[in-house]
XYZ file of C-alpha atoms in Angstrom:
321
model
C 25.254 34.226 2.943
C 23.294 33.603 6.113
C 22.249 30.036 5.371
C 19.164 30.279 7.565
C 16.072 28.643 6.158
C 12.382 28.601 6.988
C 11.182 25.007 6.504
C 8.587 24.523 3.805
C 5.415 22.533 4.528
C 5.807 18.770 4.379
C 4.767 17.158 1.110
C 2.947 14.209 2.641
C -0.469 15.032 1.251
C 0.691 14.166 -2.263
C 0.000 10.732 -3.765
C 2.826 8.234 -3.438
C 4.234 8.873 -6.909
C 3.531 12.608 -7.076
C 6.288 15.201 -7.341
C 7.069 16.999 -4.084
C 5.895 20.601 -3.940
C 7.901 23.836 -3.865
C 10.797 22.584 -5.993
C 13.157 25.529 -6.671
C 13.584 26.773 -10.228
C 16.171 24.664 -11.995
C 15.859 21.747 -9.585
C 15.301 18.297 -11.125
C 12.032 16.413 -10.845
C 11.471 15.196 -7.296
C 9.450 12.073 -6.547
C 8.262 10.884 -3.135
C 7.225 7.232 -3.226
C 7.835 3.859 -1.576
C 10.084 0.946 -2.470
C 9.869 -2.612 -1.205
C 12.690 -3.852 1.022
C 12.368 -7.416 2.320
C 8.696 -7.289 1.366
C 7.960 -4.098 3.306
C 7.477 -0.515 2.096
C 10.086 2.162 2.762
C 9.216 5.784 2.034
C 11.822 7.563 -0.072
C 12.349 10.821 -1.941
C 14.575 10.814 -5.020
C 15.796 13.624 -7.266
C 18.531 14.543 -9.692
C 20.183 13.258 -12.825
C 20.800 9.507 -12.773
C 24.452 9.901 -13.767
C 25.242 12.535 -11.093
C 27.199 11.604 -7.935
C 24.873 9.670 -5.584
C 24.033 11.194 -2.191
C 21.922 9.569 0.557
C 20.411 11.671 3.374
C 19.508 10.077 6.732
C 17.433 11.633 9.518
C 17.642 11.418 13.307
C 15.706 9.506 15.952
C 11.969 10.072 15.802
C 12.282 12.246 12.702
C 11.714 11.877 8.943
C 13.183 12.662 5.543
C 11.453 16.065 5.708
C 14.321 17.269 7.934
C 16.501 17.160 4.817
C 13.899 18.544 2.368
C 15.517 21.903 1.604
C 19.052 20.502 1.455
C 17.792 17.609 -0.684
C 16.380 19.943 -3.306
C 19.504 22.118 -3.446
C 21.847 19.136 -3.661
C 19.710 17.585 -6.396
C 20.719 20.309 -8.829
C 24.027 18.510 -9.354
C 23.707 15.191 -7.497
C 21.487 12.103 -7.552
C 19.870 12.509 -4.133
C 17.974 9.942 -2.080
C 16.264 10.653 1.256
C 14.439 7.945 3.193
C 12.349 7.355 6.295
C 14.073 4.749 8.445
C 11.880 1.772 9.472
C 9.466 2.742 12.243
C 10.080 6.482 11.785
C 8.632 9.033 9.411
C 5.952 7.274 7.377
C 7.825 3.979 6.996
C 6.335 1.117 9.036
C 8.629 -0.943 11.231
C 9.753 -4.359 10.098
C 10.078 -7.553 12.149
C 13.636 -6.789 13.314
C 14.331 -4.973 16.555
C 15.132 -1.301 15.933
C 18.789 -0.348 16.101
C 21.771 0.714 14.057
C 22.169 -2.650 12.330
C 18.506 -2.781 11.336
C 18.571 0.757 9.983
C 21.837 0.170 8.108
C 20.389 -2.927 6.438
C 17.372 -0.868 5.391
C 19.644 1.716 3.754
C 21.493 -0.969 1.793
C 18.172 -2.624 0.959
C 16.832 0.609 -0.530
C 19.991 1.053 -2.609
C 19.633 -2.514 -3.878
C 15.938 -2.023 -4.654
C 16.789 1.074 -6.691
C 19.659 -0.638 -8.501
C 22.179 1.873 -7.141
C 25.449 -0.041 -7.098
C 27.820 2.934 -7.114
C 29.528 3.952 -3.853
C 27.302 6.628 -2.311
C 28.000 9.721 -0.249
C 26.139 9.149 3.031
C 25.037 12.240 4.946
C 23.413 11.662 8.325
C 22.091 13.900 11.084
C 22.088 12.738 14.723
C 21.081 9.049 14.761
C 21.351 9.171 10.971
C 25.064 9.861 11.321
C 25.535 6.719 13.390
C 23.496 4.779 10.828
C 25.717 6.148 8.054
C 28.825 5.059 9.963
C 27.308 1.607 10.473
C 26.720 1.232 6.731
C 30.329 2.309 6.154
C 31.613 -0.192 8.717
C 29.542 -3.079 7.375
C 29.761 -2.256 3.661
C 32.715 0.071 3.014
C 32.607 -0.814 -0.683
C 29.134 0.795 -0.900
C 30.300 4.124 0.549
C 32.313 6.918 -1.096
C 32.345 9.300 1.863
C 30.583 10.336 5.069
C 29.162 13.714 6.056
C 28.167 13.556 9.718
C 25.957 16.400 10.964
C 25.720 16.605 14.776
C 26.067 12.842 14.706
C 25.409 10.355 17.466
C 28.382 8.191 18.358
C 30.932 10.667 19.678
C 29.868 11.259 23.277
C 27.820 10.090 26.237
C 25.349 12.962 26.527
C 22.094 12.804 24.580
C 19.381 15.163 25.752
C 16.409 13.292 24.318
C 13.195 13.196 26.338
C 10.368 10.674 26.143
C 7.947 13.073 27.891
C 6.308 14.272 24.652
C 5.394 10.643 23.904
C 4.006 10.155 27.410
C 1.768 13.223 27.220
C 0.724 12.329 23.675
C -0.295 8.824 24.778
C -2.279 10.216 27.715
C -3.982 12.751 25.452
C -5.376 9.894 23.346
C -7.106 8.186 26.279
C -10.906 8.046 26.035
C -12.850 10.618 28.063
C -9.941 12.021 30.124
C -7.524 12.404 27.214
C -8.593 15.949 26.390
C -7.238 17.129 29.761
C -3.730 16.172 28.685
C -3.837 17.718 25.211
C -2.475 21.150 26.248
C 0.426 19.423 28.025
C 1.071 17.226 24.987
C 1.094 20.228 22.654
C 3.410 22.226 24.919
C 5.832 19.304 25.278
C 5.929 18.801 21.513
C 6.660 22.481 20.927
C 9.485 22.514 23.498
C 10.989 19.315 22.114
C 11.088 20.647 18.555
C 12.282 24.101 19.584
C 15.193 22.505 21.446
C 16.565 21.322 18.090
C 17.311 24.882 16.990
C 19.299 27.908 18.085
C 16.401 29.945 16.681
C 13.207 28.438 18.162
C 11.120 30.148 15.469
C 12.338 27.431 13.094
C 9.942 25.060 14.866
C 7.228 26.341 12.543
C 3.567 25.283 12.635
C 4.209 23.203 9.491
C 7.158 21.446 11.120
C 5.133 20.807 14.284
C 2.223 19.379 12.295
C 4.538 16.992 10.469
C 6.208 15.976 13.752
C 2.753 15.213 15.167
C 1.943 13.110 12.095
C 5.184 11.159 12.488
C 4.606 10.707 16.220
C 1.094 9.363 15.629
C 2.266 6.441 13.467
C 1.540 3.003 14.982
C 5.174 1.903 15.243
C 6.649 5.198 16.423
C 6.684 4.709 20.191
C 8.095 1.162 20.128
C 10.708 2.129 17.531
C 11.784 5.237 19.431
C 12.127 3.457 22.773
C 13.682 0.353 21.229
C 16.238 2.443 19.367
C 17.161 4.388 22.469
C 17.541 1.215 24.534
C 19.800 -0.261 21.852
C 22.319 2.579 22.091
C 21.966 4.016 25.592
C 20.473 3.892 29.059
C 18.785 6.492 31.273
C 21.276 8.333 33.515
C 24.205 6.425 31.938
C 23.621 8.025 28.532
C 24.901 6.743 25.204
C 26.846 3.552 25.866
C 30.587 3.648 25.103
C 31.061 0.069 23.861
C 29.305 0.339 20.521
C 30.687 3.842 19.998
C 34.304 2.741 20.370
C 33.840 -0.331 18.176
C 32.042 1.603 15.442
C 34.550 4.448 15.355
C 37.446 1.994 15.158
C 35.858 0.379 12.099
C 35.123 3.704 10.432
C 38.689 4.865 11.044
C 40.046 1.582 9.666
C 37.919 1.926 6.521
C 39.962 4.926 5.429
C 36.852 6.593 4.024
C 36.855 10.394 3.793
C 34.762 12.046 6.510
C 33.407 15.566 6.996
C 32.031 16.327 10.468
C 29.819 19.398 10.940
C 28.241 20.633 14.174
C 26.156 23.458 15.558
C 27.903 25.269 18.399
C 24.621 25.585 20.331
C 23.366 22.003 20.030
C 21.153 21.276 23.044
C 20.713 17.590 22.107
C 24.257 16.391 21.371
C 26.601 19.042 22.843
C 29.149 20.733 20.606
C 32.104 19.295 22.515
C 31.215 16.006 20.793
C 32.716 17.622 17.688
C 36.086 17.725 19.454
C 35.669 14.051 20.327
C 34.908 13.359 16.662
C 38.116 15.088 15.607
C 40.081 12.998 18.106
C 38.409 9.718 17.113
C 38.701 10.377 13.363
C 41.893 12.428 13.050
C 41.781 12.451 9.235
C 38.263 13.907 9.195
C 37.507 17.488 8.259
C 35.607 19.505 10.879
C 33.349 22.547 10.557
C 31.406 24.182 13.414
C 28.491 26.487 12.588
C 27.984 29.503 14.887
C 24.594 30.154 16.488
C 23.289 26.814 15.266
C 21.523 23.975 17.026
C 21.063 20.264 16.406
C 19.921 20.320 12.772
C 22.224 22.477 10.640
C 20.633 21.060 7.489
C 17.595 23.186 8.422
C 19.231 26.067 10.271
C 22.235 26.520 7.934
C 20.934 24.919 4.769
C 22.879 26.857 2.148
C 26.162 26.734 4.046
C 25.877 23.022 4.739
C 25.018 22.318 1.096
C 28.027 24.357 -0.027
C 30.288 22.317 2.266
C 28.664 19.093 1.063
C 29.166 20.013 -2.593
C 32.831 20.808 -2.008
C 33.318 17.590 -0.033
C 31.633 15.361 -2.623
C 33.577 16.999 -5.450
C 36.892 16.427 -3.669
C 36.038 12.789 -2.962
C 34.919 12.174 -6.545
C 38.085 13.805 -7.876
C 40.275 11.654 -5.633
C 38.423 8.494 -6.674
C 38.787 9.361 -10.357
C 42.529 9.860 -9.927
C 43.095 6.355 -8.544
């Protein structure tokens, strides 16, 4: 089983309550819609039988729920799956709070409350989404059954995230002279998305179009920069203070954790996985070969198989208490 996956086109052209397209045979009905959290809309995708184990999928900085689309649909065959666009990213507008882990964690809990989901959920987060998942677990351990952290922020200083695509994109929108910068903006966007994968061909035209749509949203730039400033600084990298404090709280929670990583991650280097194993010694660890920053796209089937096994083991242990 290779696990490699060619991303399907984003389903954003559908009406708010329309089923997402390209649902595999046997997959439950999938709905992409919005829910109100603190009076503001949050874009979500929900699938699966209501009584199945609940899974929540969280994306990385500057991304959207589409990064989890294929994994979402596979997991929904035997789980109740929720994906969401964090405030200020994807197609969810920002709220009045400053962007950061606490704000995003409150949005996750707010969505669960709005949906009436009071069972402990299995949080699965990629990159920034992993740190958000850990923040929810630290703040509300009773709401969390387990954590699957995919190439998660929070385990090391290095974070190779560039703001240049935003700079060129902003210049390309200037009146009169903007068209001169459009080739540079397009090239920067392609390089940025290709850097997320071991196989750059996975930065498909469909994926690039959706990334451009996300990047064109009114709150994107302020949310991206505000989020980065809240967790790190140029040259210094990801700040150690919040990382240490968060990992101590996650470790103290005693929640089961599965850490997965791509061995060729150019954004958060693979040696962060070793740091994760040291910080969370009870966690399980799996490293994917020839895989970049988003294994949920590059190793979809394998990651879903690991996730299924992990959720089943956690549910079995909870039932035995």
